[in-house]
């Protein structure tokens, strides 16, 4: 059974940093690209960042480029999102999602809430 | 980036009726279009990929069509469990982008 478990969310002040983690199990982690997708409370889905199977091709939404860094550790079956210079508009649930080529996001975690507030 | 626009924002439908949801891309995405369903408090669920292929376990009452810039998700006979928010998403070009969603509510 595929499982994606996010952690690392919390409350942070504007300008602060936070690192999210996603622990994956139930599939061959280094066979797949992974992404982070966020959803502000009561709002729609926004793709944030994605990374290919070996980590050498990251992509970012314009809204986070230069502030967020995605990475992965295939030996630990883990995905990460380093978030710097956080803003109030970054407040959201952050989902880790398994991306299958030509299919989409077939598996999702349950999300971790990041709140940016003074 | 490719902008995805969904309409209507809210669709009021009676159980057993047909629902038709639209998604428009600001430029061609070929058939690289996915539909998701999301219920309150849950992560999204993949329904349709490649614009028209149902994902594993998705009932036949869900169907997708379209290519290029115009896409449609049809739910042929709404069941109680289908009342939810539906999102389209393109995977033709980075950055990946989602539509704003259509909420299907009980009439």
PDB file of C-alpha atoms in Angstrom:
ATOM      1  CA  UNK A   1       0.000   0.000   0.000  1.00  0.00           C
ATOM      2  CA  UNK A   2       1.361   3.387  -0.999  1.00  0.00           C
ATOM      3  CA  UNK A   3       1.794   5.749   1.935  1.00  0.00           C
ATOM      4  CA  UNK A   4       2.976   9.352   1.925  1.00  0.00           C
ATOM      5  CA  UNK A   5       3.326  10.990   5.325  1.00  0.00           C
ATOM      6  CA  UNK A   6       4.166  14.666   5.591  1.00  0.00           C
ATOM      7  CA  UNK A   7       5.698  16.336   8.621  1.00  0.00           C
ATOM      8  CA  UNK A   8       7.343  19.597   9.596  1.00  0.00           C
ATOM      9  CA  UNK A   9       4.429  21.993   9.384  1.00  0.00           C
ATOM     10  CA  UNK A  10       3.760  24.597  12.031  1.00  0.00           C
ATOM     11  CA  UNK A  11       3.512  28.284  12.788  1.00  0.00           C
ATOM     12  CA  UNK A  12       6.311  30.560  11.602  1.00  0.00           C
ATOM     13  CA  UNK A  13       6.755  34.329  11.449  1.00  0.00           C
ATOM     14  CA  UNK A  14       6.951  36.188   8.130  1.00  0.00           C
ATOM     15  CA  UNK A  15      10.490  35.973   6.795  1.00  0.00           C
ATOM     16  CA  UNK A  16      11.127  32.740   8.629  1.00  0.00           C
ATOM     17  CA  UNK A  17      12.013  29.275   7.370  1.00  0.00           C
ATOM     18  CA  UNK A  18      10.567  25.812   7.636  1.00  0.00           C
ATOM     19  CA  UNK A  19      11.508  22.411   6.232  1.00  0.00           C
ATOM     20  CA  UNK A  20       8.821  19.927   5.256  1.00  0.00           C
ATOM     21  CA  UNK A  21       9.469  16.212   4.940  1.00  0.00           C
ATOM     22  CA  UNK A  22       7.529  13.431   3.253  1.00  0.00           C
ATOM     23  CA  UNK A  23       8.180   9.804   4.152  1.00  0.00           C
ATOM     24  CA  UNK A  24       7.233   7.418   1.350  1.00  0.00           C
ATOM     25  CA  UNK A  25       6.548   3.691   1.495  1.00  0.00           C
ATOM     26  CA  UNK A  26       4.798   0.956  -0.446  1.00  0.00           C
ATOM     27  CA  UNK A  27       6.421   1.647  -3.805  1.00  0.00           C
ATOM     28  CA  UNK A  28       9.847   1.947  -5.389  1.00  0.00           C
ATOM     29  CA  UNK A  29      10.554   5.558  -4.484  1.00  0.00           C
ATOM     30  CA  UNK A  30      13.371   6.199  -6.947  1.00  0.00           C
ATOM     31  CA  UNK A  31      11.209   5.125  -9.897  1.00  0.00           C
ATOM     32  CA  UNK A  32       8.988   8.200  -9.679  1.00  0.00           C
ATOM     33  CA  UNK A  33       8.913  11.951  -9.743  1.00  0.00           C
ATOM     34  CA  UNK A  34       7.405  13.664  -6.730  1.00  0.00           C
ATOM     35  CA  UNK A  35       5.774  17.023  -6.097  1.00  0.00           C
ATOM     36  CA  UNK A  36       4.500  19.359  -3.422  1.00  0.00           C
ATOM     37  CA  UNK A  37       1.020  20.795  -3.904  1.00  0.00           C
ATOM     38  CA  UNK A  38      -0.525  23.297  -1.527  1.00  0.00           C
ATOM     39  CA  UNK A  39      -4.005  24.464  -0.671  1.00  0.00           C
ATOM     40  CA  UNK A  40      -4.773  27.580   1.326  1.00  0.00           C
ATOM     41  CA  UNK A  41      -7.703  27.041   3.714  1.00  0.00           C
ATOM     42  CA  UNK A  42     -10.946  27.157   1.737  1.00  0.00           C
ATOM     43  CA  UNK A  43      -9.115  27.740  -1.560  1.00  0.00           C
ATOM     44  CA  UNK A  44      -8.048  25.722  -4.597  1.00  0.00           C
ATOM     45  CA  UNK A  45      -5.033  23.571  -5.349  1.00  0.00           C
ATOM     46  CA  UNK A  46      -1.693  25.112  -6.324  1.00  0.00           C
ATOM     47  CA  UNK A  47       1.258  23.065  -7.564  1.00  0.00           C
ATOM     48  CA  UNK A  48       4.377  24.288  -5.767  1.00  0.00           C
ATOM     49  CA  UNK A  49       7.355  22.241  -6.864  1.00  0.00           C
ATOM     50  CA  UNK A  50       8.299  18.944  -8.469  1.00  0.00           C
ATOM     51  CA  UNK A  51      11.412  16.826  -8.816  1.00  0.00           C
ATOM     52  CA  UNK A  52      12.336  13.921 -11.067  1.00  0.00           C
ATOM     53  CA  UNK A  53      13.398  10.476  -9.930  1.00  0.00           C
ATOM     54  CA  UNK A  54      17.058  11.233  -9.290  1.00  0.00           C
ATOM     55  CA  UNK A  55      16.716  14.819  -8.129  1.00  0.00           C
ATOM     56  CA  UNK A  56      18.614  16.525 -10.931  1.00  0.00           C
ATOM     57  CA  UNK A  57      15.630  18.295 -12.474  1.00  0.00           C
ATOM     58  CA  UNK A  58      13.615  20.393 -10.034  1.00  0.00           C
ATOM     59  CA  UNK A  59      10.799  22.696 -11.110  1.00  0.00           C
ATOM     60  CA  UNK A  60       9.059  25.492  -9.230  1.00  0.00           C
ATOM     61  CA  UNK A  61       5.967  27.644  -9.433  1.00  0.00           C
ATOM     62  CA  UNK A  62       6.790  31.293 -10.056  1.00  0.00           C
ATOM     63  CA  UNK A  63       5.264  32.159  -6.677  1.00  0.00           C
ATOM     64  CA  UNK A  64       7.977  30.245  -4.788  1.00  0.00           C
ATOM     65  CA  UNK A  65      10.954  30.359  -7.140  1.00  0.00           C
ATOM     66  CA  UNK A  66      14.078  31.545  -5.367  1.00  0.00           C
ATOM     67  CA  UNK A  67      12.554  30.964  -1.920  1.00  0.00           C
ATOM     68  CA  UNK A  68      11.738  27.243  -1.848  1.00  0.00           C
ATOM     69  CA  UNK A  69      14.034  24.304  -2.609  1.00  0.00           C
ATOM     70  CA  UNK A  70      12.845  20.781  -3.282  1.00  0.00           C
ATOM     71  CA  UNK A  71      15.105  17.792  -2.736  1.00  0.00           C
ATOM     72  CA  UNK A  72      14.929  14.061  -2.193  1.00  0.00           C
ATOM     73  CA  UNK A  73      16.935  11.315  -0.536  1.00  0.00           C
ATOM     74  CA  UNK A  74      16.249   8.063  -2.331  1.00  0.00           C
ATOM     75  CA  UNK A  75      18.205   6.082   0.263  1.00  0.00           C
ATOM     76  CA  UNK A  76      15.738   7.295   2.896  1.00  0.00           C
ATOM     77  CA  UNK A  77      12.639   7.225   0.662  1.00  0.00           C
ATOM     78  CA  UNK A  78      12.073  10.837   1.548  1.00  0.00           C
ATOM     79  CA  UNK A  79      11.076  14.080  -0.131  1.00  0.00           C
ATOM     80  CA  UNK A  80      11.793  17.534   1.297  1.00  0.00           C
ATOM     81  CA  UNK A  81      10.775  21.145   0.814  1.00  0.00           C
ATOM     82  CA  UNK A  82      12.970  23.848   2.296  1.00  0.00           C
ATOM     83  CA  UNK A  83      10.915  27.019   2.573  1.00  0.00           C
ATOM     84  CA  UNK A  84      12.701  30.329   3.198  1.00  0.00           C
ATOM     85  CA  UNK A  85      11.525  33.953   3.307  1.00  0.00           C
ATOM     86  CA  UNK A  86       8.031  32.792   4.130  1.00  0.00           C
ATOM     87  CA  UNK A  87       5.098  35.121   3.525  1.00  0.00           C
ATOM     88  CA  UNK A  88       1.531  35.211   4.800  1.00  0.00           C
ATOM     89  CA  UNK A  89       0.337  34.003   1.395  1.00  0.00           C
ATOM     90  CA  UNK A  90       2.338  30.789   1.848  1.00  0.00           C
ATOM     91  CA  UNK A  91      -0.115  29.734   4.568  1.00  0.00           C
ATOM     92  CA  UNK A  92      -1.643  26.465   3.370  1.00  0.00           C
ATOM     93  CA  UNK A  93      -1.875  22.738   3.719  1.00  0.00           C
ATOM     94  CA  UNK A  94       1.107  21.242   1.908  1.00  0.00           C
ATOM     95  CA  UNK A  95       0.584  17.876   0.254  1.00  0.00           C
ATOM     96  CA  UNK A  96       3.255  15.480  -0.919  1.00  0.00           C
ATOM     97  CA  UNK A  97       2.119  13.754  -4.113  1.00  0.00           C
ATOM     98  CA  UNK A  98       3.402  10.885  -6.231  1.00  0.00           C
ATOM     99  CA  UNK A  99       3.548  11.890  -9.880  1.00  0.00           C
ATOM    100  CA  UNK A 100       3.139   9.192 -12.509  1.00  0.00           C
ATOM    101  CA  UNK A 101       4.216  10.208 -16.026  1.00  0.00           C
ATOM    102  CA  UNK A 102       1.299  10.690 -18.415  1.00  0.00           C
ATOM    103  CA  UNK A 103      -1.158  10.049 -15.582  1.00  0.00           C
ATOM    104  CA  UNK A 104      -0.834  12.687 -12.892  1.00  0.00           C
ATOM    105  CA  UNK A 105      -0.894  12.719  -9.110  1.00  0.00           C
ATOM    106  CA  UNK A 106      -2.252   9.293  -8.260  1.00  0.00           C
ATOM    107  CA  UNK A 107      -1.279   9.221  -4.595  1.00  0.00           C
ATOM    108  CA  UNK A 108      -1.363  12.000  -2.038  1.00  0.00           C
ATOM    109  CA  UNK A 109      -0.412  12.406   1.579  1.00  0.00           C
ATOM    110  CA  UNK A 110      -2.843  13.861   4.097  1.00  0.00           C
ATOM    111  CA  UNK A 111      -1.063  17.198   4.220  1.00  0.00           C
ATOM    112  CA  UNK A 112       0.740  19.290   6.788  1.00  0.00           C
ATOM    113  CA  UNK A 113      -0.395  22.798   7.716  1.00  0.00           C
ATOM    114  CA  UNK A 114       1.992  25.720   7.446  1.00  0.00           C
ATOM    115  CA  UNK A 115       0.835  28.971   9.017  1.00  0.00           C
ATOM    116  CA  UNK A 116       2.816  32.147   8.440  1.00  0.00           C
ATOM    117  CA  UNK A 117       1.740  34.758  10.936  1.00  0.00           C
ATOM    118  CA  UNK A 118       3.213  37.358  13.217  1.00  0.00           C
TER     119      UNK A 118
ATOM    120  CA  UNK B   1       2.556  29.574 -17.549  1.00  0.00           C
ATOM    121  CA  UNK B   2      -0.584  27.851 -18.816  1.00  0.00           C
ATOM    122  CA  UNK B   3      -3.697  29.218 -17.115  1.00  0.00           C
ATOM    123  CA  UNK B   4      -6.526  26.736 -16.534  1.00  0.00           C
ATOM    124  CA  UNK B   5     -10.022  28.188 -16.200  1.00  0.00           C
ATOM    125  CA  UNK B   6     -12.927  26.117 -14.903  1.00  0.00           C
ATOM    126  CA  UNK B   7     -16.606  26.881 -15.247  1.00  0.00           C
ATOM    127  CA  UNK B   8     -18.966  27.210 -13.629  1.00  0.00           C
ATOM    128  CA  UNK B   9     -17.545  27.917 -10.190  1.00  0.00           C
ATOM    129  CA  UNK B  10     -20.570  26.236  -8.604  1.00  0.00           C
ATOM    130  CA  UNK B  11     -22.975  23.762 -10.180  1.00  0.00           C
ATOM    131  CA  UNK B  12     -26.251  22.891  -8.446  1.00  0.00           C
ATOM    132  CA  UNK B  13     -27.559  19.515  -9.529  1.00  0.00           C
ATOM    133  CA  UNK B  14     -30.189  17.104  -8.254  1.00  0.00           C
ATOM    134  CA  UNK B  15     -29.222  13.496  -7.503  1.00  0.00           C
ATOM    135  CA  UNK B  16     -29.650  11.350 -10.598  1.00  0.00           C
ATOM    136  CA  UNK B  17     -29.141  14.258 -12.966  1.00  0.00           C
ATOM    137  CA  UNK B  18     -26.257  14.809 -15.344  1.00  0.00           C
ATOM    138  CA  UNK B  19     -23.452  17.254 -14.516  1.00  0.00           C
ATOM    139  CA  UNK B  20     -21.187  18.837 -17.104  1.00  0.00           C
ATOM    140  CA  UNK B  21     -18.027  20.647 -15.978  1.00  0.00           C
ATOM    141  CA  UNK B  22     -15.755  22.653 -18.249  1.00  0.00           C
ATOM    142  CA  UNK B  23     -12.048  23.378 -18.223  1.00  0.00           C
ATOM    143  CA  UNK B  24     -10.260  25.684 -20.627  1.00  0.00           C
ATOM    144  CA  UNK B  25      -6.499  26.069 -21.127  1.00  0.00           C
ATOM    145  CA  UNK B  26      -4.870  29.337 -22.173  1.00  0.00           C
ATOM    146  CA  UNK B  27      -2.863  27.407 -24.768  1.00  0.00           C
ATOM    147  CA  UNK B  28      -2.967  23.895 -26.128  1.00  0.00           C
ATOM    148  CA  UNK B  29      -2.138  21.126 -23.673  1.00  0.00           C
ATOM    149  CA  UNK B  30      -2.846  18.359 -26.202  1.00  0.00           C
ATOM    150  CA  UNK B  31      -4.551  15.605 -24.183  1.00  0.00           C
ATOM    151  CA  UNK B  32      -2.364  16.089 -21.127  1.00  0.00           C
ATOM    152  CA  UNK B  33      -5.228  16.910 -18.819  1.00  0.00           C
ATOM    153  CA  UNK B  34      -6.231  15.355 -15.508  1.00  0.00           C
ATOM    154  CA  UNK B  35      -9.404  15.659 -13.430  1.00  0.00           C
ATOM    155  CA  UNK B  36      -9.454  15.297  -9.643  1.00  0.00           C
ATOM    156  CA  UNK B  37     -12.247  15.094  -7.093  1.00  0.00           C
ATOM    157  CA  UNK B  38     -11.821  16.526  -3.620  1.00  0.00           C
ATOM    158  CA  UNK B  39     -14.156  16.148  -0.654  1.00  0.00           C
ATOM    159  CA  UNK B  40     -13.930  18.268   2.518  1.00  0.00           C
ATOM    160  CA  UNK B  41     -11.046  17.294   4.757  1.00  0.00           C
ATOM    161  CA  UNK B  42      -9.617  14.852   2.208  1.00  0.00           C
ATOM    162  CA  UNK B  43      -6.774  14.851  -0.255  1.00  0.00           C
ATOM    163  CA  UNK B  44      -7.716  15.000  -3.946  1.00  0.00           C
ATOM    164  CA  UNK B  45      -8.496  11.783  -5.815  1.00  0.00           C
ATOM    165  CA  UNK B  46      -7.453  11.238  -9.425  1.00  0.00           C
ATOM    166  CA  UNK B  47     -10.462  10.547 -11.665  1.00  0.00           C
ATOM    167  CA  UNK B  48      -9.442  10.970 -15.298  1.00  0.00           C
ATOM    168  CA  UNK B  49      -6.064  11.281 -17.013  1.00  0.00           C
ATOM    169  CA  UNK B  50      -5.059  11.782 -20.612  1.00  0.00           C
ATOM    170  CA  UNK B  51      -8.281  13.839 -20.861  1.00  0.00           C
ATOM    171  CA  UNK B  52     -10.478  10.748 -21.210  1.00  0.00           C
ATOM    172  CA  UNK B  53      -9.024   7.680 -19.449  1.00  0.00           C
ATOM    173  CA  UNK B  54     -10.634   6.726 -16.150  1.00  0.00           C
ATOM    174  CA  UNK B  55      -8.230   5.936 -13.344  1.00  0.00           C
ATOM    175  CA  UNK B  56      -8.371   2.581 -11.601  1.00  0.00           C
ATOM    176  CA  UNK B  57     -11.575   2.073  -9.653  1.00  0.00           C
ATOM    177  CA  UNK B  58     -13.393   5.129 -10.998  1.00  0.00           C
ATOM    178  CA  UNK B  59     -17.042   4.402 -11.868  1.00  0.00           C
ATOM    179  CA  UNK B  60     -18.145   4.499 -15.495  1.00  0.00           C
ATOM    180  CA  UNK B  61     -20.528   7.389 -14.783  1.00  0.00           C
ATOM    181  CA  UNK B  62     -17.451   9.651 -14.882  1.00  0.00           C
ATOM    182  CA  UNK B  63     -16.228  10.501 -18.376  1.00  0.00           C
ATOM    183  CA  UNK B  64     -13.818  13.021 -19.804  1.00  0.00           C
ATOM    184  CA  UNK B  65     -13.483  14.484 -23.262  1.00  0.00           C
ATOM    185  CA  UNK B  66     -11.671  17.173 -25.190  1.00  0.00           C
ATOM    186  CA  UNK B  67      -8.221  18.061 -26.429  1.00  0.00           C
ATOM    187  CA  UNK B  68      -6.192  21.150 -27.122  1.00  0.00           C
ATOM    188  CA  UNK B  69      -7.760  23.908 -25.029  1.00  0.00           C
ATOM    189  CA  UNK B  70     -11.308  22.725 -24.273  1.00  0.00           C
ATOM    190  CA  UNK B  71     -12.148  19.878 -21.927  1.00  0.00           C
ATOM    191  CA  UNK B  72     -15.255  18.470 -20.287  1.00  0.00           C
ATOM    192  CA  UNK B  73     -15.911  16.212 -17.315  1.00  0.00           C
ATOM    193  CA  UNK B  74     -19.342  14.601 -17.362  1.00  0.00           C
ATOM    194  CA  UNK B  75     -20.978  12.781 -14.480  1.00  0.00           C
ATOM    195  CA  UNK B  76     -23.864  10.942 -16.098  1.00  0.00           C
ATOM    196  CA  UNK B  77     -26.097  10.384 -13.061  1.00  0.00           C
ATOM    197  CA  UNK B  78     -25.019  12.100  -9.869  1.00  0.00           C
ATOM    198  CA  UNK B  79     -24.823   9.970  -6.752  1.00  0.00           C
ATOM    199  CA  UNK B  80     -24.726  11.379  -3.230  1.00  0.00           C
ATOM    200  CA  UNK B  81     -21.002  10.641  -2.956  1.00  0.00           C
ATOM    201  CA  UNK B  82     -20.242  12.733  -6.056  1.00  0.00           C
ATOM    202  CA  UNK B  83     -21.006  16.068  -4.442  1.00  0.00           C
ATOM    203  CA  UNK B  84     -17.540  17.545  -4.116  1.00  0.00           C
ATOM    204  CA  UNK B  85     -15.099  19.978  -5.732  1.00  0.00           C
ATOM    205  CA  UNK B  86     -13.552  19.023  -9.061  1.00  0.00           C
ATOM    206  CA  UNK B  87     -10.234  20.321 -10.394  1.00  0.00           C
ATOM    207  CA  UNK B  88      -8.566  20.042 -13.760  1.00  0.00           C
ATOM    208  CA  UNK B  89      -4.781  20.113 -14.116  1.00  0.00           C
ATOM    209  CA  UNK B  90      -2.482  20.221 -17.147  1.00  0.00           C
ATOM    210  CA  UNK B  91       0.776  18.340 -17.387  1.00  0.00           C
ATOM    211  CA  UNK B  92       1.845  19.440 -20.845  1.00  0.00           C
ATOM    212  CA  UNK B  93       4.332  22.051 -19.628  1.00  0.00           C
ATOM    213  CA  UNK B  94       6.068  23.130 -16.463  1.00  0.00           C
ATOM    214  CA  UNK B  95       4.927  24.682 -14.254  1.00  0.00           C
ATOM    215  CA  UNK B  96       2.058  22.284 -13.760  1.00  0.00           C
ATOM    216  CA  UNK B  97      -1.141  24.233 -13.223  1.00  0.00           C
ATOM    217  CA  UNK B  98      -4.580  23.573 -11.766  1.00  0.00           C
ATOM    218  CA  UNK B  99      -7.894  25.163 -12.532  1.00  0.00           C
ATOM    219  CA  UNK B 100      -9.726  27.031  -9.807  1.00  0.00           C
ATOM    220  CA  UNK B 101     -12.231  24.230  -9.265  1.00  0.00           C
ATOM    221  CA  UNK B 102     -15.946  23.604  -9.725  1.00  0.00           C
ATOM    222  CA  UNK B 103     -18.049  22.837  -6.672  1.00  0.00           C
ATOM    223  CA  UNK B 104     -20.872  20.403  -7.406  1.00  0.00           C
ATOM    224  CA  UNK B 105     -23.574  20.899  -4.817  1.00  0.00           C
ATOM    225  CA  UNK B 106     -26.972  19.399  -4.142  1.00  0.00           C
ATOM    226  CA  UNK B 107     -29.846  21.325  -5.703  1.00  0.00           C
TER     227      UNK B 107
END
